[in-house]
Coordinates of C-alpha atoms and ligand atoms in Angstrom, one line a residue:
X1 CA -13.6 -26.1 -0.7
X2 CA -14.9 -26.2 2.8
X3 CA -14.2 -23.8 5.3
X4 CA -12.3 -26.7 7.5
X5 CA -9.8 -27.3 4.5
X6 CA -9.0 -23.5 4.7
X7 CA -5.2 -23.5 5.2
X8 CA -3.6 -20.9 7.2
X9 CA -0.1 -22.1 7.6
X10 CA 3.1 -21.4 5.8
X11 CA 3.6 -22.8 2.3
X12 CA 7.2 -24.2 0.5
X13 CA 6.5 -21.3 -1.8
X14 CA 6.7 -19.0 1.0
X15 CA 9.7 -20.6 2.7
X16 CA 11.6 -20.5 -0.6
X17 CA 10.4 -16.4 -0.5
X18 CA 11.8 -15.6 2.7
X19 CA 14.8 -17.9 2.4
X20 CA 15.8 -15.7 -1.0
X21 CA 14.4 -12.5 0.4
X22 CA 16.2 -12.8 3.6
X23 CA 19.5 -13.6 1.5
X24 CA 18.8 -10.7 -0.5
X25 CA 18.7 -7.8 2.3
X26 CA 22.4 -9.3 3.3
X27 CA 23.8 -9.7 -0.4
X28 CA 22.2 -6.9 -2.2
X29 CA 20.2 -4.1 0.1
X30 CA 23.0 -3.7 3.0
X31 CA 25.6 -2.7 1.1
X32 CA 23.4 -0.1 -1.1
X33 CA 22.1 1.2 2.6
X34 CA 25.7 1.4 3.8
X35 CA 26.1 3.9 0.6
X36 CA 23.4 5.9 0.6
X37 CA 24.4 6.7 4.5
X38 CA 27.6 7.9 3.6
X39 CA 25.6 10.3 1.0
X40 CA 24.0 12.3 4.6
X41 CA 20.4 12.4 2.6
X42 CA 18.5 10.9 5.0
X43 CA 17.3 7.4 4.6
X44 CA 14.8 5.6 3.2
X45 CA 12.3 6.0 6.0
X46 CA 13.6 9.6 6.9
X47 CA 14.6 10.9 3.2
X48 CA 15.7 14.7 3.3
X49 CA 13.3 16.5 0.4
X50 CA 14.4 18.6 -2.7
X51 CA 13.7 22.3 -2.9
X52 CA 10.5 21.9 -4.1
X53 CA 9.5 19.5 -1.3
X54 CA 10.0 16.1 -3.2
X55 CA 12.3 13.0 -2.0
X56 CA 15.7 13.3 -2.4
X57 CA 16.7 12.3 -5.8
X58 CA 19.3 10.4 -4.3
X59 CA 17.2 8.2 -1.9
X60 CA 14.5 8.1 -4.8
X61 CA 17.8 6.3 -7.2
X62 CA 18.9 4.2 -4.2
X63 CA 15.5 2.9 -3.5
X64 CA 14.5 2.1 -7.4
X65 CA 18.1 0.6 -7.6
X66 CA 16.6 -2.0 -4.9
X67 CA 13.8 -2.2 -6.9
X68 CA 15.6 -3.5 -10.1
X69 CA 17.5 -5.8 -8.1
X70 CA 14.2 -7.3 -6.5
X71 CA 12.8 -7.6 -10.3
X72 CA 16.0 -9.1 -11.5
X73 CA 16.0 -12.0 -8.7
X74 CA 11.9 -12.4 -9.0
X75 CA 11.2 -10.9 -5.8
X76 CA 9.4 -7.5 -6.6
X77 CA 5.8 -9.2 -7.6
X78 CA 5.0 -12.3 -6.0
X79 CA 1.3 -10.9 -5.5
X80 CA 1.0 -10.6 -9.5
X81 CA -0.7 -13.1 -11.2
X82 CA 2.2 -16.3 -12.6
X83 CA 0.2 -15.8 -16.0
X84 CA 1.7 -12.0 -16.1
X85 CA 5.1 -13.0 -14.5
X86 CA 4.4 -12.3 -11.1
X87 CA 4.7 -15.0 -8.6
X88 CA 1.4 -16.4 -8.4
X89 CA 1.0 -15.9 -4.5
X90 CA -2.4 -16.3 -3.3
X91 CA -3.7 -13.9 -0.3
X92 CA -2.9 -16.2 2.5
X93 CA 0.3 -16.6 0.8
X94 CA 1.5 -12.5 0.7
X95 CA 0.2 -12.3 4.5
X96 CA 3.1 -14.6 5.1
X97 CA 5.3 -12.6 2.8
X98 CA 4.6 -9.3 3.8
X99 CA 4.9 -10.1 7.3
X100 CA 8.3 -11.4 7.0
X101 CA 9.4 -8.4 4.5
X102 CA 7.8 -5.9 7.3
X103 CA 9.6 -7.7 10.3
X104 CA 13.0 -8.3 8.7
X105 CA 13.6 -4.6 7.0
X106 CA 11.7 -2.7 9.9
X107 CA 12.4 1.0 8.2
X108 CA 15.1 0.1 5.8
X109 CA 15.7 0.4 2.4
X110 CA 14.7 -3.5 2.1
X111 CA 10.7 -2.5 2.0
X112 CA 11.4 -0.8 -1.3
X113 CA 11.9 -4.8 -2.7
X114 CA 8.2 -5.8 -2.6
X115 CA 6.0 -3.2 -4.8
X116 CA 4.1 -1.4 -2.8
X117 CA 1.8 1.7 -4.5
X118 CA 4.5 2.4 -7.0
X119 CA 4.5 -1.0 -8.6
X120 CA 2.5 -3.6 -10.7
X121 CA -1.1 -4.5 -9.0
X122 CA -4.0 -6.5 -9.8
X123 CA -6.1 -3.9 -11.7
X124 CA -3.1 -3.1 -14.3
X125 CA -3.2 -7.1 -15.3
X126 CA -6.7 -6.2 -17.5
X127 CA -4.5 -4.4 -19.5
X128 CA -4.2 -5.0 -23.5
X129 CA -1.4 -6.7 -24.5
X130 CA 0.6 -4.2 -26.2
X131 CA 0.3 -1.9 -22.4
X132 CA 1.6 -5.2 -21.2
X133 CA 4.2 -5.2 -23.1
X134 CA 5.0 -1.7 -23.0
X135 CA 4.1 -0.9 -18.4
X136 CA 2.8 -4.1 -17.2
X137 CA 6.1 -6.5 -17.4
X138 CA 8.7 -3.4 -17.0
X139 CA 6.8 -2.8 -14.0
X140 CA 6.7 -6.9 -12.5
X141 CA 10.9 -6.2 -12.9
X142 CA 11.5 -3.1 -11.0
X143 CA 12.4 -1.2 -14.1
X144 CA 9.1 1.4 -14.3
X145 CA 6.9 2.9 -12.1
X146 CA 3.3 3.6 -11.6
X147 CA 0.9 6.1 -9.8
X148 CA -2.8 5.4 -9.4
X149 CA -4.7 8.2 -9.7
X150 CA -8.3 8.3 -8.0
X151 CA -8.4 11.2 -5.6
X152 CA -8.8 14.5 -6.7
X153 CA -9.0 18.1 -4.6
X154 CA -12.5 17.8 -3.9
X155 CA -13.6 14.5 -4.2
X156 CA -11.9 11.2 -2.3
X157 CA -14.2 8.8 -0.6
X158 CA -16.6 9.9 -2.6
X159 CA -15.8 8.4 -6.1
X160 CA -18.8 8.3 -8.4
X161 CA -18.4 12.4 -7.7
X162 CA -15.0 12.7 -9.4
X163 CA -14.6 15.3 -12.5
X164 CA -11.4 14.0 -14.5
X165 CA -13.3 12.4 -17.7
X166 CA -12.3 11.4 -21.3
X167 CA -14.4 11.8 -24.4
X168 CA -14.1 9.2 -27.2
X169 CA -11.8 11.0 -30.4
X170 CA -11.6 8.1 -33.3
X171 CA -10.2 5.5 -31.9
X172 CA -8.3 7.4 -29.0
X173 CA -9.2 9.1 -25.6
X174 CA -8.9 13.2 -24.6
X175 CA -8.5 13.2 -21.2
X176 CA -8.6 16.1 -18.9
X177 CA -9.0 16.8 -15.3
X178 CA -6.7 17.4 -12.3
X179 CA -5.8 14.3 -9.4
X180 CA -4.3 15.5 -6.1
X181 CA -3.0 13.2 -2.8
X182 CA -1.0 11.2 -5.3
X183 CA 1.4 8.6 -4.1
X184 CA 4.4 8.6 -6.9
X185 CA 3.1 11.6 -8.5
X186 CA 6.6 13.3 -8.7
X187 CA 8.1 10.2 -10.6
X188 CA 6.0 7.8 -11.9
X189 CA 6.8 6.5 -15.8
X190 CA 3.0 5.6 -16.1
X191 CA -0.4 7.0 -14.6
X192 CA -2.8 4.5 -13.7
X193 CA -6.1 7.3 -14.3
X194 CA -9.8 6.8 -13.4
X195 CA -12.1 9.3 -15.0
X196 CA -15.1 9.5 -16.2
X197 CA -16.2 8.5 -19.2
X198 CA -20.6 8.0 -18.9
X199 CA -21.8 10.4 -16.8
X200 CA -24.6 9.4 -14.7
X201 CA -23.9 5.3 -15.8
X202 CA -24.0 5.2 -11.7
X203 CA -20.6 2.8 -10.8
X204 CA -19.8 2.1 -14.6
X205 CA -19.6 5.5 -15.1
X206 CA -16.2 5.3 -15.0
X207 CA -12.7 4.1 -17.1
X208 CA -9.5 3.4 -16.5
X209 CA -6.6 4.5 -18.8
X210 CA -2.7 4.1 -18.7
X211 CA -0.9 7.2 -19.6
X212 CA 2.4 7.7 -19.9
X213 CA 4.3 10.4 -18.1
X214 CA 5.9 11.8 -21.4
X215 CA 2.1 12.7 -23.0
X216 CA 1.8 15.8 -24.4
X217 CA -0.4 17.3 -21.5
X218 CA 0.6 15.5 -18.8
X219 CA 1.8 18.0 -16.2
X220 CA 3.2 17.2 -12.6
X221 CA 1.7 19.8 -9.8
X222 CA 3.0 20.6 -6.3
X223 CA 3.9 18.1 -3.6
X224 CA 1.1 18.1 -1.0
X225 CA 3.5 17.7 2.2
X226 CA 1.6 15.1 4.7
X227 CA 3.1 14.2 8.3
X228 CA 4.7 11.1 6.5
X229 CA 7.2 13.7 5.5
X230 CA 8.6 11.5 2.2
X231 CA 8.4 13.8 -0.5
X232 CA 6.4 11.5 -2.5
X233 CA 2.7 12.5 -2.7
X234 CA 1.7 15.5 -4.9
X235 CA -1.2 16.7 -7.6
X236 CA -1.6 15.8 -11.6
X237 CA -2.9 17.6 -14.3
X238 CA -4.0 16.3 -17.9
X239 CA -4.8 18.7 -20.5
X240 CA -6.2 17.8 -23.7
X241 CA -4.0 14.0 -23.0
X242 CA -4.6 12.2 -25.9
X243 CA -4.8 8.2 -24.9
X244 CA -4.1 5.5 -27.2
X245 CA -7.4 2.8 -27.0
X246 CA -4.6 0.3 -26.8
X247 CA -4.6 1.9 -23.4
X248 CA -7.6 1.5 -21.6
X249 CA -7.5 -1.1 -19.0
X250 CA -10.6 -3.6 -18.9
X251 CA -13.5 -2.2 -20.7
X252 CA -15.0 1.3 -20.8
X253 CA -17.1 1.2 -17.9
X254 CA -14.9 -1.1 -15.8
X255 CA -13.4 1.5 -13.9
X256 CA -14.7 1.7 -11.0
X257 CA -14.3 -2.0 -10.3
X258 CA -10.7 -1.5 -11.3
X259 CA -10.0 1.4 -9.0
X260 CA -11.7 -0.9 -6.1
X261 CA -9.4 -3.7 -6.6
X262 CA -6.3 -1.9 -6.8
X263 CA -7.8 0.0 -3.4
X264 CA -8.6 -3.6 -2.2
X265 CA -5.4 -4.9 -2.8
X266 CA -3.8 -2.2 -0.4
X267 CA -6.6 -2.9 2.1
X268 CA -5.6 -6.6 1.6
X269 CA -1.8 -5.7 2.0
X270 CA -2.4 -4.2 5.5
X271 CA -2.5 -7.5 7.9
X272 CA 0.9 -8.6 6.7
X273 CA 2.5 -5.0 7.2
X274 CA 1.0 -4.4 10.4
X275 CA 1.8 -8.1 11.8
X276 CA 5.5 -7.3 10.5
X277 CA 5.8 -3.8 11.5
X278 CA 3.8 -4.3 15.2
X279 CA 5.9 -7.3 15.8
X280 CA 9.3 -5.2 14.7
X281 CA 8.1 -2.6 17.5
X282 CA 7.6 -5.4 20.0
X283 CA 10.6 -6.6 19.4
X284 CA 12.3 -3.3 20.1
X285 CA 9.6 -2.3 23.4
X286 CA 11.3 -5.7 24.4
X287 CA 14.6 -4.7 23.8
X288 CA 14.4 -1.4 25.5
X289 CA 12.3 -2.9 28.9
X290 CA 15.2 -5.1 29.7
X291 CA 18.0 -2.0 29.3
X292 CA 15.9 1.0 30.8
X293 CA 16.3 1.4 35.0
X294 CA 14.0 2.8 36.7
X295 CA 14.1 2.6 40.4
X296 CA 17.0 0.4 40.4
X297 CA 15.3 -2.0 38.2
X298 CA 14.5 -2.4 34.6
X299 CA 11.3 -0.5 33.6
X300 CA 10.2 -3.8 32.3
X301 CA 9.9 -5.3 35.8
X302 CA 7.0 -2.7 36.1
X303 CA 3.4 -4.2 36.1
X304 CA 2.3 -1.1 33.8
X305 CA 4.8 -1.5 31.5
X306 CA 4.2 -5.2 31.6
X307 CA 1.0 -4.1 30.6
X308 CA 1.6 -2.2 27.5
X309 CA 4.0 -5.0 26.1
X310 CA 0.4 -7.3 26.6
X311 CA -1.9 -5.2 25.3
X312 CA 0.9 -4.4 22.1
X313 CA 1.0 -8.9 21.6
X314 CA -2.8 -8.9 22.2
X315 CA -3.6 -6.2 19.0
X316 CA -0.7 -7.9 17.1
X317 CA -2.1 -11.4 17.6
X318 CA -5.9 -10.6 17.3
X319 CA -5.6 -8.3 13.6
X320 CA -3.2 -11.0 12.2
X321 CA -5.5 -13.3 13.3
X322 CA -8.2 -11.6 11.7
X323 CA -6.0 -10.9 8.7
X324 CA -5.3 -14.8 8.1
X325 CA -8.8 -16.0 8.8
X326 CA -9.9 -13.5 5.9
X327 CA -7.2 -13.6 3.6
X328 CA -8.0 -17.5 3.7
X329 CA -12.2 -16.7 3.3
X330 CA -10.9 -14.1 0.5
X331 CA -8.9 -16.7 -1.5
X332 CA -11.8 -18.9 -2.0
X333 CA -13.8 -16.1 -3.1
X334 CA -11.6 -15.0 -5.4
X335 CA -10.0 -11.6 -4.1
X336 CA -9.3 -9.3 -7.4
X337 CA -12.5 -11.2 -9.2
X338 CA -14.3 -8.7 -11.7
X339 CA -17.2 -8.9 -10.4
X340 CA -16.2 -9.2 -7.0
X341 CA -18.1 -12.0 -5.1
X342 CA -20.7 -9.9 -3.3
X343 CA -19.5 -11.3 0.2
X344 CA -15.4 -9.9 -0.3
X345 CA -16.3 -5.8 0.3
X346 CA -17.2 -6.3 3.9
X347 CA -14.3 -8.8 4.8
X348 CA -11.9 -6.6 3.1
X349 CA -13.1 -3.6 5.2
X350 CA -13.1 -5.7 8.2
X351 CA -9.6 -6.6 7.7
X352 CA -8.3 -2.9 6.8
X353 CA -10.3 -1.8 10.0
X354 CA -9.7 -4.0 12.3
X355 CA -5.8 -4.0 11.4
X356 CA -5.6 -0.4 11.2
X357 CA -7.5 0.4 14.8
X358 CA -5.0 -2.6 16.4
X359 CA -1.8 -1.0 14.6
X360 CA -2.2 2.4 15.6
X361 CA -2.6 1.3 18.8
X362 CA 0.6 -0.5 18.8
X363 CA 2.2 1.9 17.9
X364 CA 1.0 4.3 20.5
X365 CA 1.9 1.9 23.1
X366 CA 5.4 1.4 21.7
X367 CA 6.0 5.4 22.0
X368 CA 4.8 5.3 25.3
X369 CA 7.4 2.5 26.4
X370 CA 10.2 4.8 25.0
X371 CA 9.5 7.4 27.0
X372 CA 11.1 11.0 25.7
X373 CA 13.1 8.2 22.9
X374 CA 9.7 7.5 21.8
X375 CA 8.5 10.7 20.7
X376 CA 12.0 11.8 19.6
X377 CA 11.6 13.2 15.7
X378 CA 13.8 10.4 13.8
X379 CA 13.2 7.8 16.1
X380 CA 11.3 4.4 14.7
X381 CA 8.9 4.7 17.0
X382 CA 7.8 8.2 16.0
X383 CA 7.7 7.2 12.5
X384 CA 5.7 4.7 12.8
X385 CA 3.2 6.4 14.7
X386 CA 3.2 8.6 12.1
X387 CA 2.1 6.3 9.7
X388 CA -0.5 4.1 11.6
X389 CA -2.2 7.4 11.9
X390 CA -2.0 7.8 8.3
X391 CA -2.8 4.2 7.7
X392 CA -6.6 5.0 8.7
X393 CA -7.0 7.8 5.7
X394 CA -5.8 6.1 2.5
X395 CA -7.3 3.6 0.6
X396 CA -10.4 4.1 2.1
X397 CA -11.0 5.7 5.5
X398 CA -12.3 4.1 8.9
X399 CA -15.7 5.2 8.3
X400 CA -15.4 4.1 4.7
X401 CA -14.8 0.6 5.7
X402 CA -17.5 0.9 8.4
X403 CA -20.0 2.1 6.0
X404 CA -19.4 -1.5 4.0
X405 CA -19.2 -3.4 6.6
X406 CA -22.9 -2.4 7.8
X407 CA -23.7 -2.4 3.9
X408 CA -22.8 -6.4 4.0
X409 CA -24.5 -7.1 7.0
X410 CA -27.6 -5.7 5.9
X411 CA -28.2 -5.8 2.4
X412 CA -29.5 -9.4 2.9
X413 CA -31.8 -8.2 5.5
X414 CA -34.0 -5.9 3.5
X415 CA -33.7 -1.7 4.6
X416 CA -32.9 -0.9 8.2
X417 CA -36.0 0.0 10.3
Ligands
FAD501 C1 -0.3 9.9 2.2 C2 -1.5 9.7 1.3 C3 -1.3 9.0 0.1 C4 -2.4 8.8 -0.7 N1 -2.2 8.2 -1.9 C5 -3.2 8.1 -2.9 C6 -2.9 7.6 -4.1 O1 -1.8 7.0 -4.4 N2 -3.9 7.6 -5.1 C7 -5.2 8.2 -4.8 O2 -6.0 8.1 -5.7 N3 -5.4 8.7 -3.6 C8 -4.4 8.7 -2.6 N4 -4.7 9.3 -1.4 C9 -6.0 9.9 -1.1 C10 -6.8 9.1 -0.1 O3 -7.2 7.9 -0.7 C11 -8.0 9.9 0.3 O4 -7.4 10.9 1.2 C12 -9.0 9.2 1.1 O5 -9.7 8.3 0.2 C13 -10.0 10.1 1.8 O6 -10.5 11.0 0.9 P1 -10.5 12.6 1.4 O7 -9.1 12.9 1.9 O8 -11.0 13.4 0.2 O9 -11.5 12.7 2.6 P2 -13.1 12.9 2.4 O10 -13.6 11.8 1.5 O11 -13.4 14.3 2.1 O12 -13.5 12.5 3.9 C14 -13.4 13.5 5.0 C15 -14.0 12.9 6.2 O13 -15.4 12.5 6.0 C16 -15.6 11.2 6.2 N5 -16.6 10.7 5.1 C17 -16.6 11.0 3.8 N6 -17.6 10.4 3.2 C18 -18.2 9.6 4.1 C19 -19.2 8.6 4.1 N7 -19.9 8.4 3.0 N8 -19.5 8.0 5.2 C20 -18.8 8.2 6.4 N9 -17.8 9.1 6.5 C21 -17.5 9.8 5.4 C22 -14.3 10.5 6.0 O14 -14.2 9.2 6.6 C23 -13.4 11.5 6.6 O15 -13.3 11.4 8.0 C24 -3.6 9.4 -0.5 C25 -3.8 10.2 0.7 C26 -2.7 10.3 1.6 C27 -2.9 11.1 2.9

């Protein structure tokens, strides 16, 4: 395929998406929103938290009910591969999606329809077919959940340096170690694990295993409170966990190619969220220029306010932009390939950068334009500052995705002077 056949636009797959997702947030997620107000334990965006710190159980049940319902009406997984059950979506494809999912559930319980960490990914689909049957389709329909678990106290960028392992025993796995920064950790049926398994074998020095939360020596730790404030991301510890081979995903020694493409497919997953979320916040900056007087006139008759509305279309226009052009480059590559085409690393860090940089300044801007509102603990806004300045840690840093973009560059240009 040539790069002028690259097709950007939106496809009958994902009008008939957005046609049944929009249906479903009216049918199925209002009323269960309507509910869990009427509960007074927060909401999904701003759940109160148990004693010890985790989300409300309620808002935990009220989001997983919407999470059931999406698997039931085929809605949960279109990213998954068709082969697996999923919908069979290529990247351009879940930009579209996610953008619309984003844009039309702003902070609601509706976000909790598309998987997000929690659900089935790319990496899990190199599973054996009895962990298929067993986590991979009870994930695709809402009715399981998953953690991944890379990070660990003392080691996160830096992978290859992690200390979880498992040592062969017959035919099974003993794994021990302890994970921390968790997403899921509190609730998760199944733990997506990387450890290692040859030290010194450089980056197939590590596996991936599946284990399931009722293992003997499976132990959930503490929640690690972050300014997201949801209750959800906390330590593991494995002691002496005994792993059935039947549950190793790929190969022994594919791990570390399986923990990048489940990290890639969350870099991947940023220019539709940001495009949907940074054009829900224009909509509102919109909103509240018209109402807001300042000197007799609305604050969006103001040249600087005018401004900040610009500057918010120009970063929402340029990263989706950016997100679109690569998602398209990404698809011809192959995106979740094992091996990854040797091209994909620096256009997915270009895109988690580039998106991350623009959103968090976005959202910035749309504080700003709400004046006292903006900063206002509750208020959309504020969250969502919140989390574009979170955005830039996970799944790889900033400087992570710098480092492979310069890598790509490069490598092809023998070693830097
Ligand atoms: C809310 C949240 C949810 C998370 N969810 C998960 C999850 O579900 N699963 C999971 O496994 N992990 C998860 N994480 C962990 C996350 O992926 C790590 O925090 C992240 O990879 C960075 O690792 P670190 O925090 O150890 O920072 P470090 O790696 O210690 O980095 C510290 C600083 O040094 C810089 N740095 C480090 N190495 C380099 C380098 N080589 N070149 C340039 N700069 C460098 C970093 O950019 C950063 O600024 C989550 C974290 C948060 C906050």
């Amino acid at each position: 395929m040539t790069r002028a056949s690259i097709n950007i636009g939106i496809s009958d797959r994902v009008a008939d998406y957005t046609e049944r997702f929009r249906r479903f947030l009216d049918d199925e997620v209002a009323p269960l929103e309507e509910q869990l107000a009427a509960k007074n334990v927060g909401t999904a965006a701003q759940p109160h938290l148990d004693e010890a710190g985790r989300m409300h159980p309620e808002v935990w049940e009220a989001r997983r009910e919407v999470q059931r319902r999406a698997g039931a009406a085929g809605l949960y997984a279109p990213h998954n591969s068709a082969s697996v059950g999923g919908g069979g979506l290529s990247r351009v494809e879940m930009h579209h999606v996610e953008e619309f999912v984003y844009r039309n559930s702003g902070l609601g319980l509706g976000l909790a329809a598309l998987a997000w960490t929690e659900g089935p990914n790319p990496a899990i689909e190199h599973c054996s077919p009895a962990a298929r049957e067993q986590y991979l389709t009870p994930l695709i329909k809402g009715e399981i959940t998953a953690a991944f678990c890379n990070t660990e106290p003392d080691v996160g960028s830096d992978v290859l340096k992690m200390s979880t392992w498992a040592k062969r025993d017959g035919d099974d796995w003993i794994l021990n170690g302890h994970k921390a920064w968790i997403t899921n950790a509190h609730f998760a049926d199944v733990l997506q694990v990387v450890a290692v398994t040859e030290p010194g074998a450089g980056t197939r020095s590590l596996s991936m295993f599946l284990v399931d939360a009722g293992a003997p020596g499976f132990r959930r730790g503490v929640d690690l409170p972050t300014m997201m404030n949801d209750g959800l991301t906390g330590e593991l510890e494995f002691t002496d966990v005994r792993v059935p081979a039947e549950n190793v995903v790929g190969e022994i020694g594919d791990g570390f190619a399986l923990a990048m493409s489940w990290i890639n497919w969350r870099r991947m997953c940023r220019g539709g969220m940001d495009a949907g979320w940074g054009n829900w916040l224009l909509d509102r900056a919109l909103s509240y220029s018209r109402e807001r007087q300042s000197g007799g006139k609305p604050i969006g008759a103001l040249q600087a306010v005018q401004h900040l509305i610009a500057d918010m279309d120009a970063d929402i226009t340029q990263a989706k932009a950016t997100s679109l052009m690569i998602q398209a480059q990404l698809d011809e590559l192959g995106p979740f390939d094992i091996p990854l085409h040797r091209d994909a690393p620096r256009l997915i860090s270009l895109l988690k950068i580039i998106n991350d940089e623009a959103f968090y300044r976005v959202t910035d801007r749309a504080v700003q334009i709400h004046g006292a509102r903006g900063l206002q603990l509750g208020s959309p806004e504020e969250k969502l500052f919140r989390v574009a300045r979170n955005l830039r840690i996970p799944a790889g840093t900033v400087e992570i995705q710098r480092n492979a973009i310069a890598r790509g560059l490069l490598r092809d240009r023998g070693p830097a002077a």
